[in-house]
Amino acid sequence: MPRKFCNVIKPTHICNLACTYCYNDDVRDPIMRDGTLIRTIEQTFAYARDRGFETVEFIWHGGEPMVPGLAWYEKAMAMQRELAGGMDYSNIIQTNGVLINEAWLEFFRKHDFDISISIDGPVRLHDEYRKTHQGKGSFDRVFRAINMVKDAGLPVGVCVVLSRATIAHVEEILEFFVENRLHFEVIPVTKSGGARNQYDLLGLDPVEYGEAWVKMYDAWLNLSKEDYVFCQDFVLKTRAVIHGHGAHCFGMANCSSDNISTDPVGDVFPCSTLSGTDEVKYGNICEDDLDTIMSARVAQMFIERPIDPECATCKWQHVCHGGCVARSWKFHGEIGKRDYYCPSLYRIHDHIEQRLTEQGIGAGAPHPFHMTDGIDPASRQSGTKPVNTAAAELRPASTVP
């Protein structure tokens, strides 16, 4: 697989919904200005090129990333074409879908966007926390958008948040995705934004996430070939256990080397979920080049994340690496501690190993390059084309996530 540098760009923190568990902590500078946008795109390509990355992934996030409007995005696409310098790149948008119309569909088709829409399952589950500013459920508008994208023949997946409202209904949610032929991602609610002060009401304890995940994974594994839908988290965690190294940003040792997030004013953070958290700001892309920003003390602290002593002797350290660094910060206020959901992650990887064993597939030994996520560290240092020894897919060739 080509080595990829990812910038999660937040053109705005404004949102046209008011989800109860929204992680967003920041509302500064309503829309990213043109100067900030061009600087962000230019520096992303320059840094990726200088550091030997083969491709760049731009993820447009928010807030609601469609709020800036089509004209703003047409400028962004023109900037990418001008500044790519022959480098391969792709665009993904993570949206609530409410603003999607025919003009947006044509834009997504023209510029080859992948589209991910947030939906928490059937109407009664989705509308529990994903509400409008008037307190009404958003399901009808969101589901309409999903069907518009599907009818247009564009690639679409959905993202579901495991929360207090959904954990008892994961099999029902999976049935909803199967019925509607929706590839999906599943993530647990995190302790920030609207969820911070009411986490006991909205969130999960360190064990509950794993219990719900395992139940949904088993139901997914038991799907017939005809009913199969791709789930990124299920596939990547399974791949990690088979190949012996992290395969998803939540478990990769080098997440902070290969991923950043840039907010509307040009502030750079290690993760989109940490945007607006001053203590972990790397720098500002309008004030310094990205190479300088990534060499700064805070960035190096994340890149060289220390190993929690309890992780060092863990059976699954080579695929987990302490779990999500952003969650460590949000729940513990430091990145050297293991992920809040550590007990769940241990159970998840153990369960995957068990299910693989039942099918005559053994878990892989710790990969010799697991601390560089399966990539020969010599290629990182030299800037040569990386050698990745685990590029096999775990899905039918005809399946598009």
CSV table of C-alpha atoms in Angstrom, one decimal:
chain,number,residue,atom,x,y,z
A,1,MET,CA,0.0,0.0,0.0
A,2,PRO,CA,1.4,3.5,-0.8
A,3,ARG,CA,2.5,5.5,2.1
A,4,LYS,CA,-0.1,8.2,2.7
A,5,PHE,CA,-0.1,11.6,4.5
A,6,CYS,CA,-3.5,12.7,5.7
A,7,ASN,CA,-4.7,16.2,6.5
A,8,VAL,CA,-8.2,16.5,8.1
A,9,ILE,CA,-9.1,20.0,7.1
A,10,LYS,CA,-11.9,21.8,9.0
A,11,PRO,CA,-13.1,24.6,6.8
A,12,THR,CA,-15.5,25.6,9.6
A,13,HIS,CA,-16.6,24.6,13.1
A,14,ILE,CA,-20.2,25.8,12.4
A,15,CYS,CA,-22.8,23.0,12.2
A,16,ASN,CA,-26.4,23.0,11.0
A,17,LEU,CA,-27.2,20.2,13.5
A,18,ALA,CA,-26.8,20.2,17.3
A,19,CYS,CA,-25.9,16.6,18.2
A,20,THR,CA,-26.0,16.0,21.9
A,21,TYR,CA,-22.6,14.1,21.9
A,22,CYS,CA,-20.8,16.4,19.4
A,23,TYR,CA,-17.1,16.4,20.2
A,24,ASN,CA,-16.4,19.9,18.8
A,25,ASP,CA,-14.8,22.3,21.3
A,26,ASP,CA,-14.2,25.2,19.0
A,27,VAL,CA,-16.2,27.9,17.1
A,28,ARG,CA,-13.5,30.4,16.0
A,29,ASP,CA,-13.4,32.2,12.6
A,30,PRO,CA,-16.6,31.0,10.9
A,31,ILE,CA,-15.1,30.0,7.5
A,32,MET,CA,-11.5,29.3,6.6
A,33,ARG,CA,-10.2,32.2,4.5
A,34,ASP,CA,-8.7,31.8,1.1
A,35,GLY,CA,-5.2,32.6,2.2
A,36,THR,CA,-5.4,30.0,4.9
A,37,LEU,CA,-6.8,27.4,2.5
A,38,ILE,CA,-4.1,27.9,-0.2
A,39,ARG,CA,-1.4,27.8,2.5
A,40,THR,CA,-2.9,24.6,3.9
A,41,ILE,CA,-3.0,22.8,0.6
A,42,GLU,CA,0.4,24.0,-0.5
A,43,GLN,CA,2.1,23.0,2.7
A,44,THR,CA,0.4,19.6,2.8
A,45,PHE,CA,1.7,18.7,-0.6
A,46,ALA,CA,5.2,20.1,0.2
A,47,TYR,CA,5.6,18.3,3.4
A,48,ALA,CA,4.3,15.0,2.0
A,49,ARG,CA,6.6,15.3,-1.0
A,50,ASP,CA,9.7,16.1,1.1
A,51,ARG,CA,9.0,13.3,3.6
A,52,GLY,CA,8.7,10.6,1.0
A,53,PHE,CA,4.9,10.0,1.1
A,54,GLU,CA,3.5,8.7,-2.1
A,55,THR,CA,-0.1,10.1,-1.8
A,56,VAL,CA,-2.0,12.7,0.1
A,57,GLU,CA,-5.5,12.3,1.5
A,58,PHE,CA,-7.6,15.4,2.2
A,59,ILE,CA,-10.5,14.7,4.6
A,60,TRP,CA,-13.0,17.6,4.8
A,61,HIS,CA,-14.5,17.6,8.2
A,62,GLY,CA,-16.2,20.0,10.6
A,63,GLY,CA,-18.4,21.3,12.1
A,64,GLU,CA,-20.4,20.6,9.0
A,65,PRO,CA,-17.9,20.9,6.1
A,66,MET,CA,-20.5,21.7,3.5
A,67,VAL,CA,-21.4,25.0,5.2
A,68,PRO,CA,-18.7,27.0,3.3
A,69,GLY,CA,-20.6,26.3,0.0
A,70,LEU,CA,-19.8,25.0,-3.4
A,71,ALA,CA,-17.8,28.1,-4.6
A,72,TRP,CA,-15.4,27.7,-1.7
A,73,TYR,CA,-14.8,24.0,-2.6
A,74,GLU,CA,-14.3,24.8,-6.3
A,75,LYS,CA,-11.5,27.1,-5.2
A,76,ALA,CA,-10.1,24.4,-3.1
A,77,MET,CA,-10.1,21.9,-6.0
A,78,ALA,CA,-8.4,24.4,-8.3
A,79,MET,CA,-5.7,24.9,-5.7
A,80,GLN,CA,-5.1,21.2,-5.4
A,81,ARG,CA,-4.7,20.9,-9.2
A,82,GLU,CA,-2.3,23.8,-9.2
A,83,LEU,CA,-0.2,22.7,-6.3
A,84,ALA,CA,-0.1,18.9,-6.5
A,85,GLY,CA,2.9,18.9,-8.7
A,86,GLY,CA,2.1,15.5,-10.1
A,87,MET,CA,1.5,13.9,-6.6
A,88,ASP,CA,-1.4,11.6,-6.2
A,89,TYR,CA,-4.2,12.8,-3.9
A,90,SER,CA,-7.8,12.0,-3.0
A,91,ASN,CA,-10.7,13.8,-1.3
A,92,ILE,CA,-13.1,12.5,1.3
A,93,ILE,CA,-15.9,14.4,3.0
A,94,GLN,CA,-17.4,13.5,6.4
A,95,THR,CA,-20.8,15.2,6.5
A,96,ASN,CA,-24.2,14.9,8.1
A,97,GLY,CA,-25.6,15.1,4.6
A,98,VAL,CA,-28.4,17.6,5.3
A,99,LEU,CA,-27.1,20.1,2.6
A,100,ILE,CA,-26.7,17.6,-0.2
A,101,ASN,CA,-28.5,18.5,-3.4
A,102,GLU,CA,-28.1,17.9,-7.1
A,103,ALA,CA,-25.4,20.5,-7.4
A,104,TRP,CA,-23.4,19.0,-4.7
A,105,LEU,CA,-23.8,15.5,-6.2
A,106,GLU,CA,-22.4,16.8,-9.5
A,107,PHE,CA,-19.5,18.4,-7.7
A,108,PHE,CA,-18.7,15.1,-5.9
A,109,ARG,CA,-18.9,13.2,-9.2
A,110,LYS,CA,-16.7,15.8,-11.0
A,111,HIS,CA,-14.0,15.7,-8.4
A,112,ASP,CA,-14.1,12.0,-7.5
A,113,PHE,CA,-15.0,12.4,-3.8
A,114,ASP,CA,-15.7,9.6,-1.4
A,115,ILE,CA,-18.6,10.5,0.8
A,116,SER,CA,-19.2,9.5,4.4
A,117,ILE,CA,-22.5,10.4,6.1
A,118,SER,CA,-23.1,10.2,9.9
A,119,ILE,CA,-26.2,8.1,10.8
A,120,ASP,CA,-26.8,6.2,14.0
A,121,GLY,CA,-29.1,3.5,12.6
A,122,PRO,CA,-32.9,3.5,12.4
A,123,VAL,CA,-34.9,6.6,13.1
A,124,ARG,CA,-35.6,6.0,16.8
A,125,LEU,CA,-31.9,5.5,17.6
A,126,HIS,CA,-30.5,8.1,15.3
A,127,ASP,CA,-32.9,10.8,16.5
A,128,GLU,CA,-32.1,10.2,20.2
A,129,TYR,CA,-28.9,12.3,20.0
A,130,ARG,CA,-28.6,13.6,16.4
A,131,LYS,CA,-30.9,16.6,16.5
A,132,THR,CA,-31.5,19.9,14.8
A,133,HIS,CA,-31.0,23.3,16.6
A,134,GLN,CA,-34.7,23.2,17.2
A,135,GLY,CA,-34.5,19.9,19.0
A,136,LYS,CA,-36.1,17.9,16.3
A,137,GLY,CA,-34.7,14.6,14.9
A,138,SER,CA,-32.6,14.7,11.8
A,139,PHE,CA,-33.1,11.2,10.5
A,140,ASP,CA,-35.4,12.0,7.6
A,141,ARG,CA,-33.1,14.6,6.1
A,142,VAL,CA,-30.0,12.5,6.6
A,143,PHE,CA,-31.5,9.3,5.1
A,144,ARG,CA,-32.9,11.3,2.2
A,145,ALA,CA,-29.3,12.5,1.5
A,146,ILE,CA,-27.9,8.9,1.7
A,147,ASN,CA,-30.4,7.7,-0.9
A,148,MET,CA,-29.7,10.7,-3.1
A,149,VAL,CA,-26.0,9.8,-3.1
A,150,LYS,CA,-26.7,6.1,-3.8
A,151,ASP,CA,-29.2,6.9,-6.6
A,152,ALA,CA,-26.5,9.1,-8.2
A,153,GLY,CA,-24.2,6.1,-8.2
A,154,LEU,CA,-21.6,7.8,-6.1
A,155,PRO,CA,-19.5,5.9,-3.4
A,156,VAL,CA,-21.0,6.4,0.0
A,157,GLY,CA,-20.4,4.9,3.5
A,158,VAL,CA,-21.8,5.8,6.8
A,159,CYS,CA,-20.4,6.3,10.3
A,160,VAL,CA,-22.2,5.2,13.4
A,161,VAL,CA,-21.4,6.3,17.0
A,162,LEU,CA,-21.7,3.8,19.8
A,163,SER,CA,-23.2,5.6,22.7
A,164,ARG,CA,-25.6,5.0,25.6
A,165,ALA,CA,-28.5,5.1,23.1
A,166,THR,CA,-27.1,2.6,20.6
A,167,ILE,CA,-25.0,-0.1,22.5
A,168,ALA,CA,-28.0,-2.3,23.3
A,169,HIS,CA,-29.2,-2.2,19.6
A,170,VAL,CA,-26.1,-3.0,17.6
A,171,GLU,CA,-27.6,-6.0,15.8
A,172,GLU,CA,-30.6,-3.9,14.8
A,173,ILE,CA,-28.3,-1.2,13.5
A,174,LEU,CA,-26.4,-3.8,11.5
A,175,GLU,CA,-29.7,-5.1,10.0
A,176,PHE,CA,-30.5,-1.6,9.0
A,177,PHE,CA,-27.2,-1.2,7.2
A,178,VAL,CA,-27.6,-4.6,5.5
A,179,GLU,CA,-31.2,-3.8,4.4
A,180,ASN,CA,-30.0,-0.5,3.0
A,181,ARG,CA,-26.7,-1.8,1.5
A,182,LEU,CA,-24.6,0.7,3.5
A,183,HIS,CA,-20.9,0.1,4.1
A,184,PHE,CA,-20.1,1.5,7.5
A,185,GLU,CA,-17.6,2.6,10.2
A,186,VAL,CA,-18.2,2.2,13.9
A,187,ILE,CA,-16.7,4.4,16.6
A,188,PRO,CA,-17.3,5.0,20.3
A,189,VAL,CA,-18.4,8.3,21.7
A,190,THR,CA,-15.6,10.4,23.1
A,191,LYS,CA,-15.3,12.7,26.1
A,192,SER,CA,-15.3,16.2,24.7
A,193,GLY,CA,-17.6,18.9,23.5
A,194,GLY,CA,-21.2,18.3,24.3
A,195,ALA,CA,-20.4,14.9,25.9
A,196,ARG,CA,-17.8,16.1,28.4
A,197,ASN,CA,-20.1,17.3,31.1
A,198,GLN,CA,-22.7,14.6,30.7
A,199,TYR,CA,-20.5,11.7,29.8
A,200,ASP,CA,-22.1,9.4,32.4
A,201,LEU,CA,-25.4,9.9,30.6
A,202,LEU,CA,-24.1,9.6,27.0
A,203,GLY,CA,-20.9,7.7,27.1
A,204,LEU,CA,-19.7,4.1,27.7
A,205,ASP,CA,-17.5,2.7,30.4
A,206,PRO,CA,-14.2,1.1,29.4
A,207,VAL,CA,-15.8,-2.4,29.1
A,208,GLU,CA,-19.2,-1.6,27.5
A,209,TYR,CA,-17.7,-0.5,24.2
A,210,GLY,CA,-16.0,-3.9,23.7
A,211,GLU,CA,-19.1,-5.8,24.6
A,212,ALA,CA,-21.2,-4.0,22.0
A,213,TRP,CA,-18.4,-4.2,19.4
A,214,VAL,CA,-18.0,-8.0,19.8
A,215,LYS,CA,-21.7,-8.5,19.5
A,216,MET,CA,-21.9,-6.5,16.3
A,217,TYR,CA,-18.7,-8.1,14.9
A,218,ASP,CA,-20.1,-11.6,15.4
A,219,ALA,CA,-23.4,-10.7,13.7
A,220,TRP,CA,-21.4,-9.1,10.8
A,221,LEU,CA,-19.1,-12.2,10.5
A,222,ASN,CA,-22.2,-14.4,10.3
A,223,LEU,CA,-23.7,-12.4,7.4
A,224,SER,CA,-24.2,-14.4,4.2
A,225,LYS,CA,-22.2,-13.5,1.1
A,226,GLU,CA,-25.3,-11.8,-0.3
A,227,ASP,CA,-25.9,-9.7,2.8
A,228,TYR,CA,-22.2,-8.7,3.3
A,229,VAL,CA,-21.5,-5.0,3.9
A,230,PHE,CA,-18.0,-3.6,4.4
A,231,CYS,CA,-17.1,-2.3,7.9
A,232,GLN,CA,-13.8,-0.5,8.0
A,233,ASP,CA,-13.2,-1.0,11.7
A,234,PHE,CA,-14.0,-4.7,11.6
A,235,VAL,CA,-11.8,-5.3,8.6
A,236,LEU,CA,-8.8,-3.3,9.8
A,237,LYS,CA,-8.8,-4.7,13.3
A,238,THR,CA,-9.0,-8.2,11.8
A,239,ARG,CA,-6.2,-7.4,9.4
A,240,ALA,CA,-4.1,-6.1,12.3
A,241,VAL,CA,-4.4,-9.4,14.2
A,242,ILE,CA,-3.6,-11.4,11.1
A,243,HIS,CA,-0.6,-9.4,10.0
A,244,GLY,CA,0.8,-8.5,13.4
A,245,HIS,CA,0.8,-4.7,13.2
A,246,GLY,CA,-1.6,-1.8,13.5
A,247,ALA,CA,-3.8,-1.2,10.5
A,248,HIS,CA,-6.1,1.6,11.7
A,249,CYS,CA,-5.3,5.1,13.0
A,250,PHE,CA,-6.6,4.0,16.5
A,251,GLY,CA,-3.9,1.4,16.8
A,252,MET,CA,-1.1,2.5,14.6
A,253,ALA,CA,2.2,3.4,16.2
A,254,ASN,CA,2.8,6.2,13.7
A,255,CYS,CA,-0.6,7.8,13.6
A,256,SER,CA,0.9,11.2,14.6
A,257,SER,CA,3.6,11.0,12.0
A,258,ASP,CA,1.2,10.5,9.1
A,259,ASN,CA,-1.9,12.5,10.1
A,260,ILE,CA,-2.7,16.0,11.1
A,261,SER,CA,-5.7,18.2,11.3
A,262,THR,CA,-5.9,21.9,10.3
A,263,ASP,CA,-8.7,24.1,11.6
A,264,PRO,CA,-10.3,27.2,10.1
A,265,VAL,CA,-7.6,29.7,11.4
A,266,GLY,CA,-4.7,27.4,10.3
A,267,ASP,CA,-3.9,25.9,13.7
A,268,VAL,CA,-2.5,22.4,13.3
A,269,PHE,CA,-3.4,19.6,15.7
A,270,PRO,CA,-2.5,15.9,15.9
A,271,CYS,CA,-6.2,14.8,15.3
A,272,SER,CA,-9.5,16.3,14.2
A,273,THR,CA,-11.0,15.4,17.6
A,274,LEU,CA,-8.4,17.5,19.3
A,275,SER,CA,-9.0,20.6,17.2
A,276,GLY,CA,-9.3,23.7,19.5
A,277,THR,CA,-7.3,22.1,22.3
A,278,ASP,CA,-4.6,24.7,22.9
A,279,GLU,CA,-2.4,22.5,25.0
A,280,VAL,CA,-1.8,20.1,22.0
A,281,LYS,CA,-1.6,22.7,19.2
A,282,TYR,CA,1.4,22.0,17.0
A,283,GLY,CA,1.6,25.5,15.5
A,284,ASN,CA,-0.1,27.6,12.8
A,285,ILE,CA,0.3,26.9,9.2
A,286,CYS,CA,0.0,30.5,8.2
A,287,GLU,CA,2.9,31.4,10.5
A,288,ASP,CA,5.3,28.5,9.9
A,289,ASP,CA,5.9,25.9,7.3
A,290,LEU,CA,4.7,22.4,8.1
A,291,ASP,CA,8.2,21.0,8.4
A,292,THR,CA,8.9,23.4,11.2
A,293,ILE,CA,5.5,22.7,12.8
A,294,MET,CA,6.0,18.9,12.8
A,295,SER,CA,9.4,19.4,14.4
A,296,ALA,CA,8.1,21.5,17.2
A,297,ARG,CA,8.0,20.1,20.8
A,298,VAL,CA,4.3,19.3,21.0
A,299,ALA,CA,4.3,17.5,17.6
A,300,GLN,CA,7.4,15.5,18.6
A,301,MET,CA,5.7,14.6,21.9
A,302,PHE,CA,2.9,13.0,20.0
A,303,ILE,CA,5.1,11.4,17.3
A,304,GLU,CA,7.3,9.9,20.0
A,305,ARG,CA,4.4,8.9,22.3
A,306,PRO,CA,5.8,7.0,25.3
A,307,ILE,CA,4.7,3.4,25.9
A,308,ASP,CA,2.5,2.9,29.0
A,309,PRO,CA,4.4,0.3,31.2
A,310,GLU,CA,1.3,-1.8,31.2
A,311,CYS,CA,1.2,-1.8,27.4
A,312,ALA,CA,4.8,-2.8,27.1
A,313,THR,CA,4.0,-6.3,28.3
A,314,CYS,CA,0.6,-6.6,26.8
A,315,LYS,CA,-0.2,-9.5,24.4
A,316,TRP,CA,-1.7,-7.0,21.9
A,317,GLN,CA,0.8,-4.1,22.1
A,318,HIS,CA,2.0,-4.7,18.6
A,319,VAL,CA,-1.4,-4.1,17.1
A,320,CYS,CA,-2.8,-1.5,19.5
A,321,HIS,CA,0.2,0.6,20.7
A,322,GLY,CA,-1.7,2.1,23.6
A,323,GLY,CA,-4.8,2.7,21.6
A,324,CYS,CA,-6.1,6.1,20.4
A,325,VAL,CA,-3.7,8.9,21.4
A,326,ALA,CA,-6.5,11.5,21.2
A,327,ARG,CA,-8.7,9.5,23.6
A,328,SER,CA,-5.7,9.2,26.0
A,329,TRP,CA,-5.5,13.0,26.1
A,330,LYS,CA,-9.2,13.5,26.4
A,331,PHE,CA,-9.8,11.1,29.2
A,332,HIS,CA,-6.5,11.3,31.1
A,333,GLY,CA,-5.0,14.6,30.1
A,334,GLU,CA,-1.8,12.9,29.0
A,335,ILE,CA,-0.7,10.8,26.0
A,336,GLY,CA,1.6,8.4,27.9
A,337,LYS,CA,-1.4,6.6,29.4
A,338,ARG,CA,-3.2,3.9,27.5
A,339,ASP,CA,-6.6,4.5,25.8
A,340,TYR,CA,-9.6,4.8,28.2
A,341,TYR,CA,-11.1,1.9,26.2
A,342,CYS,CA,-8.1,-0.4,26.8
A,343,PRO,CA,-10.1,-3.2,28.4
A,344,SER,CA,-12.4,-3.2,25.4
A,345,LEU,CA,-9.5,-3.1,22.9
A,346,TYR,CA,-7.9,-6.1,24.6
A,347,ARG,CA,-11.2,-8.1,24.5
A,348,ILE,CA,-11.8,-7.1,20.9
A,349,HIS,CA,-8.4,-8.4,19.7
A,350,ASP,CA,-8.7,-11.5,21.8
A,351,HIS,CA,-12.1,-12.1,20.3
A,352,ILE,CA,-10.9,-11.6,16.7
A,353,GLU,CA,-8.1,-14.1,17.4
A,354,GLN,CA,-10.7,-16.6,18.7
A,355,ARG,CA,-13.0,-16.2,15.6
A,356,LEU,CA,-10.0,-16.5,13.3
A,357,THR,CA,-8.9,-19.7,15.0
A,358,GLU,CA,-12.4,-21.2,14.5
A,359,GLN,CA,-11.8,-20.7,10.8
A,360,GLY,CA,-8.3,-22.2,10.8
A,361,ILE,CA,-6.5,-18.9,10.6
A,362,GLY,CA,-3.8,-18.1,13.1
A,363,ALA,CA,-3.0,-14.7,14.5
A,364,GLY,CA,0.2,-13.3,13.1
A,365,ALA,CA,3.3,-12.9,15.3
A,366,PRO,CA,4.3,-9.4,16.1
A,367,HIS,CA,5.6,-7.9,12.9
A,368,PRO,CA,9.3,-6.9,13.0
A,369,PHE,CA,8.3,-3.4,11.8
A,370,HIS,CA,5.2,-3.1,13.9
A,371,MET,CA,6.6,0.1,15.5
A,372,THR,CA,6.5,1.6,12.0
A,373,ASP,CA,3.2,0.0,11.1
A,374,GLY,CA,4.6,-2.7,8.8
A,375,ILE,CA,6.9,-0.3,6.8
A,376,ASP,CA,10.6,-0.8,6.7
A,377,PRO,CA,12.0,2.1,8.9
A,378,ALA,CA,15.0,2.5,6.5
A,379,SER,CA,12.6,3.7,3.8
A,380,ARG,CA,11.1,6.3,6.2
A,381,GLN,CA,14.5,7.7,6.9
A,382,SER,CA,15.8,7.6,3.3
A,383,GLY,CA,12.6,8.9,1.6
A,384,THR,CA,12.7,5.9,-0.8
A,385,LYS,CA,9.6,4.1,-1.8
A,386,PRO,CA,8.4,2.2,1.4
A,387,VAL,CA,8.2,-1.5,1.6
A,388,ASN,CA,4.8,-2.6,3.1
A,389,THR,CA,4.6,-6.3,3.7
A,390,ALA,CA,0.8,-6.4,4.5
A,391,ALA,CA,-1.2,-5.0,1.6
A,392,ALA,CA,-3.7,-7.9,1.4
A,393,GLU,CA,-7.4,-7.0,1.4
A,394,LEU,CA,-10.0,-8.8,3.6
A,395,ARG,CA,-13.0,-8.1,1.4
A,396,PRO,CA,-14.3,-9.3,-2.0
A,397,ALA,CA,-12.7,-7.5,-4.9
A,398,SER,CA,-16.2,-6.3,-6.0
A,399,THR,CA,-16.8,-4.5,-2.7
A,400,VAL,CA,-16.2,-0.8,-2.6
A,401,PRO,CA,-16.1,0.7,1.0
